[in-house]
Coordinates of C-alpha atoms and ligand atoms in Angstrom, one line a residue:
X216 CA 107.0 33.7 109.0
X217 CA 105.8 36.6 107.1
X218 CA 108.9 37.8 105.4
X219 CA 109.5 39.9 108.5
X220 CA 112.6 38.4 109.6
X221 CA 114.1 38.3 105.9
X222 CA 113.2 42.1 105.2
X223 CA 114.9 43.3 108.7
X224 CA 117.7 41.3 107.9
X225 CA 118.1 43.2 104.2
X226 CA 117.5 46.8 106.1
X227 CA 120.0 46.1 108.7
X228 CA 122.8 45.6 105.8
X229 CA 121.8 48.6 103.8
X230 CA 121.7 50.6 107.0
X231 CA 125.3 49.6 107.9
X232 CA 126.3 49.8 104.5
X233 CA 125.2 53.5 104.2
X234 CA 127.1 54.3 107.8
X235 CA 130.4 52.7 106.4
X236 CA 130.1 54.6 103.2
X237 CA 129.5 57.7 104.8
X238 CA 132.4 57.0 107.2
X239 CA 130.2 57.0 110.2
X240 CA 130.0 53.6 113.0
X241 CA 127.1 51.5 111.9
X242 CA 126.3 51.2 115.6
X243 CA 125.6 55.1 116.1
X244 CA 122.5 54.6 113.4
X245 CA 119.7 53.0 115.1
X246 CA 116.8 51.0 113.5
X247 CA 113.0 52.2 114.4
X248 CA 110.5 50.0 112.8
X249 CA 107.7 52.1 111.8
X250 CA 104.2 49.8 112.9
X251 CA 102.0 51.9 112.2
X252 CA 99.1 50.1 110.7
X253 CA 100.6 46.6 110.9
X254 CA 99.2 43.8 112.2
X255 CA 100.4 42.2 115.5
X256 CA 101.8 38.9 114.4
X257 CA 104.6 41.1 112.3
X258 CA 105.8 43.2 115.2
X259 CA 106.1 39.8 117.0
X260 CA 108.2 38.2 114.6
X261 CA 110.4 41.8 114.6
X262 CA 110.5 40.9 118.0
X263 CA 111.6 37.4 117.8
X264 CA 113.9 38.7 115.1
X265 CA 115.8 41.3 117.6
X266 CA 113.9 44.5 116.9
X267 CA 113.4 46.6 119.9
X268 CA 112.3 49.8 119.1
X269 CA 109.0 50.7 117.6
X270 CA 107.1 53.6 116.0
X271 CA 103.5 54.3 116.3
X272 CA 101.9 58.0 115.0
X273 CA 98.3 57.2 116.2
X274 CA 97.4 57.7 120.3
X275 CA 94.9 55.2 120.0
X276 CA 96.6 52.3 117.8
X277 CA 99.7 53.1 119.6
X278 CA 98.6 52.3 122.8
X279 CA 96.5 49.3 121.8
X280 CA 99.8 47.6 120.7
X281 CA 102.2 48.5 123.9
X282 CA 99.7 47.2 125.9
X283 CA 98.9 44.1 124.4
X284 CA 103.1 43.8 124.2
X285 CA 103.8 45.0 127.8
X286 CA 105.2 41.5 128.6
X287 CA 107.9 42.5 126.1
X288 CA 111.2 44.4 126.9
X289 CA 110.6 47.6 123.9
X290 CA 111.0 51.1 123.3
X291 CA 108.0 52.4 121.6
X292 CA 108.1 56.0 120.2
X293 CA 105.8 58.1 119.0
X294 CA 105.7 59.8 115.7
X295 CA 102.8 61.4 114.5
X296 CA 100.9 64.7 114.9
X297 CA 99.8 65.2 118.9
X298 CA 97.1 67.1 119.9
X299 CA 97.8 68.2 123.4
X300 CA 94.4 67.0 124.5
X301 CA 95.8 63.4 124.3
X302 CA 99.3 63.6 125.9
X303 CA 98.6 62.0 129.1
X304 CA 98.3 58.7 127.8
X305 CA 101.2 59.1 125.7
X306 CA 103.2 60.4 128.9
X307 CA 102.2 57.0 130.3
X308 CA 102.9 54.5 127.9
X309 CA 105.7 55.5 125.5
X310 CA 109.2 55.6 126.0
X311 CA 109.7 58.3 123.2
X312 CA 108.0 61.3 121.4
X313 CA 109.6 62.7 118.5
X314 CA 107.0 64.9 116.9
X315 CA 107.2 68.2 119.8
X316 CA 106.5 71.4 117.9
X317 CA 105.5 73.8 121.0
X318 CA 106.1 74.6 124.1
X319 CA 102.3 73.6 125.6
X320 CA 102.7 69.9 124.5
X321 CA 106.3 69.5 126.3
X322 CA 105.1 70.8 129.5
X323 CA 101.7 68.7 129.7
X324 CA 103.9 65.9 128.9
X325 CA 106.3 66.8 131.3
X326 CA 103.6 67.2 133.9
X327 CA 101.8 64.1 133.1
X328 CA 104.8 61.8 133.2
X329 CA 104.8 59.4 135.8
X330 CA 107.6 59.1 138.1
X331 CA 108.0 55.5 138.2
X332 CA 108.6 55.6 134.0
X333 CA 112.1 57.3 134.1
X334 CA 112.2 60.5 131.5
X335 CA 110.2 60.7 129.0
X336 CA 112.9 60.8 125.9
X337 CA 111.4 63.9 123.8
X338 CA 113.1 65.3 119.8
X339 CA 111.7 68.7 118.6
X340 CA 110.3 67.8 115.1
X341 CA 111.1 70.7 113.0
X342 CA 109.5 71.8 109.3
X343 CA 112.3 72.1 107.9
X344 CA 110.8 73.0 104.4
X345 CA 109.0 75.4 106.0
X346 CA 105.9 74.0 104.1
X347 CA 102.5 75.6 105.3
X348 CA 100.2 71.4 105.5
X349 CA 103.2 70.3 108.0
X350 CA 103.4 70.6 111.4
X351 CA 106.7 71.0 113.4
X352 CA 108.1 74.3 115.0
X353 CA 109.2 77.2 112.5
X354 CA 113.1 77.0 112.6
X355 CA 113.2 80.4 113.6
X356 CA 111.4 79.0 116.7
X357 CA 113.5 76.2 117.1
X358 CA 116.5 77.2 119.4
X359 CA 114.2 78.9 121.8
X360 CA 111.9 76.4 121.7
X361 CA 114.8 73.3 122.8
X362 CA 116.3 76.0 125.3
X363 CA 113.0 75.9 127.3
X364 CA 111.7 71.8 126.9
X365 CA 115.4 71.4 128.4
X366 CA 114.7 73.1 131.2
X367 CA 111.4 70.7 132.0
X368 CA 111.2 67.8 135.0
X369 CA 110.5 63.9 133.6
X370 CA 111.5 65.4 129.9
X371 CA 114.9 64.4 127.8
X372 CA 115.4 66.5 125.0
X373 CA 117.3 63.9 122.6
X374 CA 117.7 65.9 119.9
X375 CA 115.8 66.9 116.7
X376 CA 113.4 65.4 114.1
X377 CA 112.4 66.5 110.8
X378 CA 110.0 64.6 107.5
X379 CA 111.2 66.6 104.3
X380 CA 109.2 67.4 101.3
X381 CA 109.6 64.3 99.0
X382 CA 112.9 64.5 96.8
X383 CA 114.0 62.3 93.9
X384 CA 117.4 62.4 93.9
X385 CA 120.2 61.3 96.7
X386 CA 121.8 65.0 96.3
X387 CA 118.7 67.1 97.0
X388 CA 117.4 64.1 99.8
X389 CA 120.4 65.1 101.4
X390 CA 119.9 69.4 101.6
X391 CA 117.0 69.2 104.1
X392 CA 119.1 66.8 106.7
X393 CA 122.3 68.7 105.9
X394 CA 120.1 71.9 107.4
X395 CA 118.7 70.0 110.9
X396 CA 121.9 68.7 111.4
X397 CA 123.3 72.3 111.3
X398 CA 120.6 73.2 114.1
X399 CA 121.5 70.5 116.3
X400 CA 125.2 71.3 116.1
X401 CA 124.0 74.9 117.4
X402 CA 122.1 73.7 120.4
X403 CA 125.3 71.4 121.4
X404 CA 127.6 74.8 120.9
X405 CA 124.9 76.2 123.4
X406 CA 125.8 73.7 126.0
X407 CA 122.2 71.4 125.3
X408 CA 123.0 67.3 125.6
X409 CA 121.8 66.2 122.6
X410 CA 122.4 63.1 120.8
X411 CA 119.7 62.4 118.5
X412 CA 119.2 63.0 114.8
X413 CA 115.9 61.6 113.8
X414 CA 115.4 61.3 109.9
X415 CA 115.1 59.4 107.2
X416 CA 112.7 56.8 106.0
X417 CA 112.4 53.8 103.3
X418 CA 113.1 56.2 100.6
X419 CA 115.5 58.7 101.5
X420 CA 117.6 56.5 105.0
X421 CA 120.6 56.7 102.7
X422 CA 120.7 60.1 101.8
X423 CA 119.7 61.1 105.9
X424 CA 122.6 58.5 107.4
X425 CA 125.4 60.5 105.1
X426 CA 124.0 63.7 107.1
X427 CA 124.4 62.3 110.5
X428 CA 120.7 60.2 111.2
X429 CA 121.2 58.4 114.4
X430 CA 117.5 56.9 113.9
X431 CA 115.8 56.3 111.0
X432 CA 112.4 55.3 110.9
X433 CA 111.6 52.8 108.1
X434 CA 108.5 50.9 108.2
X435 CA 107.4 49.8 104.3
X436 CA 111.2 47.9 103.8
X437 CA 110.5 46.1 107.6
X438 CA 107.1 45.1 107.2
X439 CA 105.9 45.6 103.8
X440 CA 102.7 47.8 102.4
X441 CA 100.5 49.0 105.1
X442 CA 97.1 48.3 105.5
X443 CA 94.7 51.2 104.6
Ligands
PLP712 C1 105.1 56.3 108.4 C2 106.2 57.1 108.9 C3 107.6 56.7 108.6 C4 107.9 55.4 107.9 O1 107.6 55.6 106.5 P1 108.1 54.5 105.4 O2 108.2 55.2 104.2 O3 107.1 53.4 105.4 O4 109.5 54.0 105.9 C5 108.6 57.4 109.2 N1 108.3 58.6 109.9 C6 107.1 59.0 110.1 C7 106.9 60.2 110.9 C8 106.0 58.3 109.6 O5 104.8 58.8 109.9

C-alpha cells in the first residue's frame, strides 16, 4: 500500500461532493488519474482500487505503461502536446486523445487507427486564454476545426478540452470553463454528438465540475508528487 487507495478514496468524495453542490449527478463527472511520471506499482494499486481510466502526456512513457498493463481491462488517454510525427503509435494503443489542436493530427490519427480498436475517442483541446507558450486551437478556429474531425472514419469527437492559465480564486477558476462550456453548447446547437467536457485538475476540479467537467484529470491528489 502506498497511500494510493486512501488518496482515491478522499478524491472520489470531494468529486461527488462538488457535483451535488453544483446540482449536477456525481455519476456524469468521471475520474482520470493523471500517471504521468508515476511508477508502476501505484497505477496497480489504482487498479486494484477500481480506477479504470488513465492519463499519460508522454508517447514514449505512455506506451511503456499500456503495454506492460495490457492484461488489464483500462482506458488510457492521452494528454499531452502530440507532434504529428508520433501519432501512429498513439492511434494504436490509446483509447483516448484529448489534446487535438489541427486538423493534420486528426486525420493521421484517423488514418492510422486500426480497425480492430473501435474509434479512437478524440476532444479538441482549446487555449482558451489565448496565451501565446500553449498549444490548443485558437477559439476562433475551433468550430470549424470540430465540424471537419467529425466528419473523419475511426475518430469520435467527444467533446472539448482546455488547461487554463493558473488562477487563485474559485470565482476566476471558474471564467475560463464557464467560456469552453459555452463552445461546446454551440457545436451541440450545430447538430455535433458531443458529451465531453474535459477540465479541471487537483487545483481548480471544483471550480471546473460547477461549469459542467464530465472528466477531470487529477493526478498529484491520486498518487502524490511526481517524480522529476
Ligand atoms: C499533469 C496534467 C494533469 C494533472 O495535474 P495535477 O495538477 O497533478 O492534478 C492534468 N491535465 C494535464 C493535461 C496534465 O498534463
Amino acid at each position: 500500500m502506498i497511500g494510493v487507495t486512501e488518496n482515491l478514496r478522499k478524491i472520489r468524495d470531494l468529486l461527488d461532493k462538488a457535483a451535488v453542490d453544483a446540482g449536477r449527478r456525481p455519476e456524469d463527472v468521471h475520474l482520470l488519474a493523471v500517471s504521468k511520471k508515476q511508477p508502476l506499482d501505484k497505477i496497480i494499486e489504482a487498479i486494484a482500487a477500481g480506477q479504470r481510466d488513465f492519463g499519460e502526456n508522454t508517447v514514449q512513457e505512455g506506451t511503456e505503461k499500456v503495454t506492460k498493463l495490457a492484461k488489464k481491462e483500462l482506458d488510457w488517454h492521452f494528454i499531452g502536446h502530440l507532434q504529428s510525427n508520433k501519432t501512429r503509435i498513439v492511434a494504436e494503443h490509446f483509447d483516448w486523445v484529448h489534446t487535438i489542436d489541427k486538423l493534420k493530427t486528426a486525420k493521421r490519427l484517423s488514418s492510422q487507427r486500426p480497425d480492430s480498436r473501435g474509434d479512437l475517442n478524440v476532444c479538441i483541446q482549446v487555449n482558451i486564454d489565448d496565451e501565446s507558450a500553449k498549444s490548443g486551437a485558437s477559439r476562433a478556429d475551433v468550430i470549424n476545426l470540430a465540424q471537419e474531425i467529425a466528419t473523419l472514419p475511426r475518430l469520435k469527437l467527444r467533446g472539448l478540452m482546455c488547461l487554463p492559465a493558473i488562477r487563485e480564486s474559485f470565482d476566476e477558476q471558474r471564467v475560463p470553463f464557464a467560456l469552453l462550456h459555452e463552445y461546446a453548447q454551440i457545436l451541440q446547437k450545430q447538430g455535433l454528438d458531443i458529451d465531453t467536457l474535459s477540465m479541471g485538475m487537483t487545483g481548480d476540479y471544483r471550480a471546473a465540475i460547477f461549469e459542467g467537467a464530465t472528466i477531470v484529470r487529477i493526478g498529484t491528489a491520486v498518487f502524490g508528487a511526481r517524480e522529476t
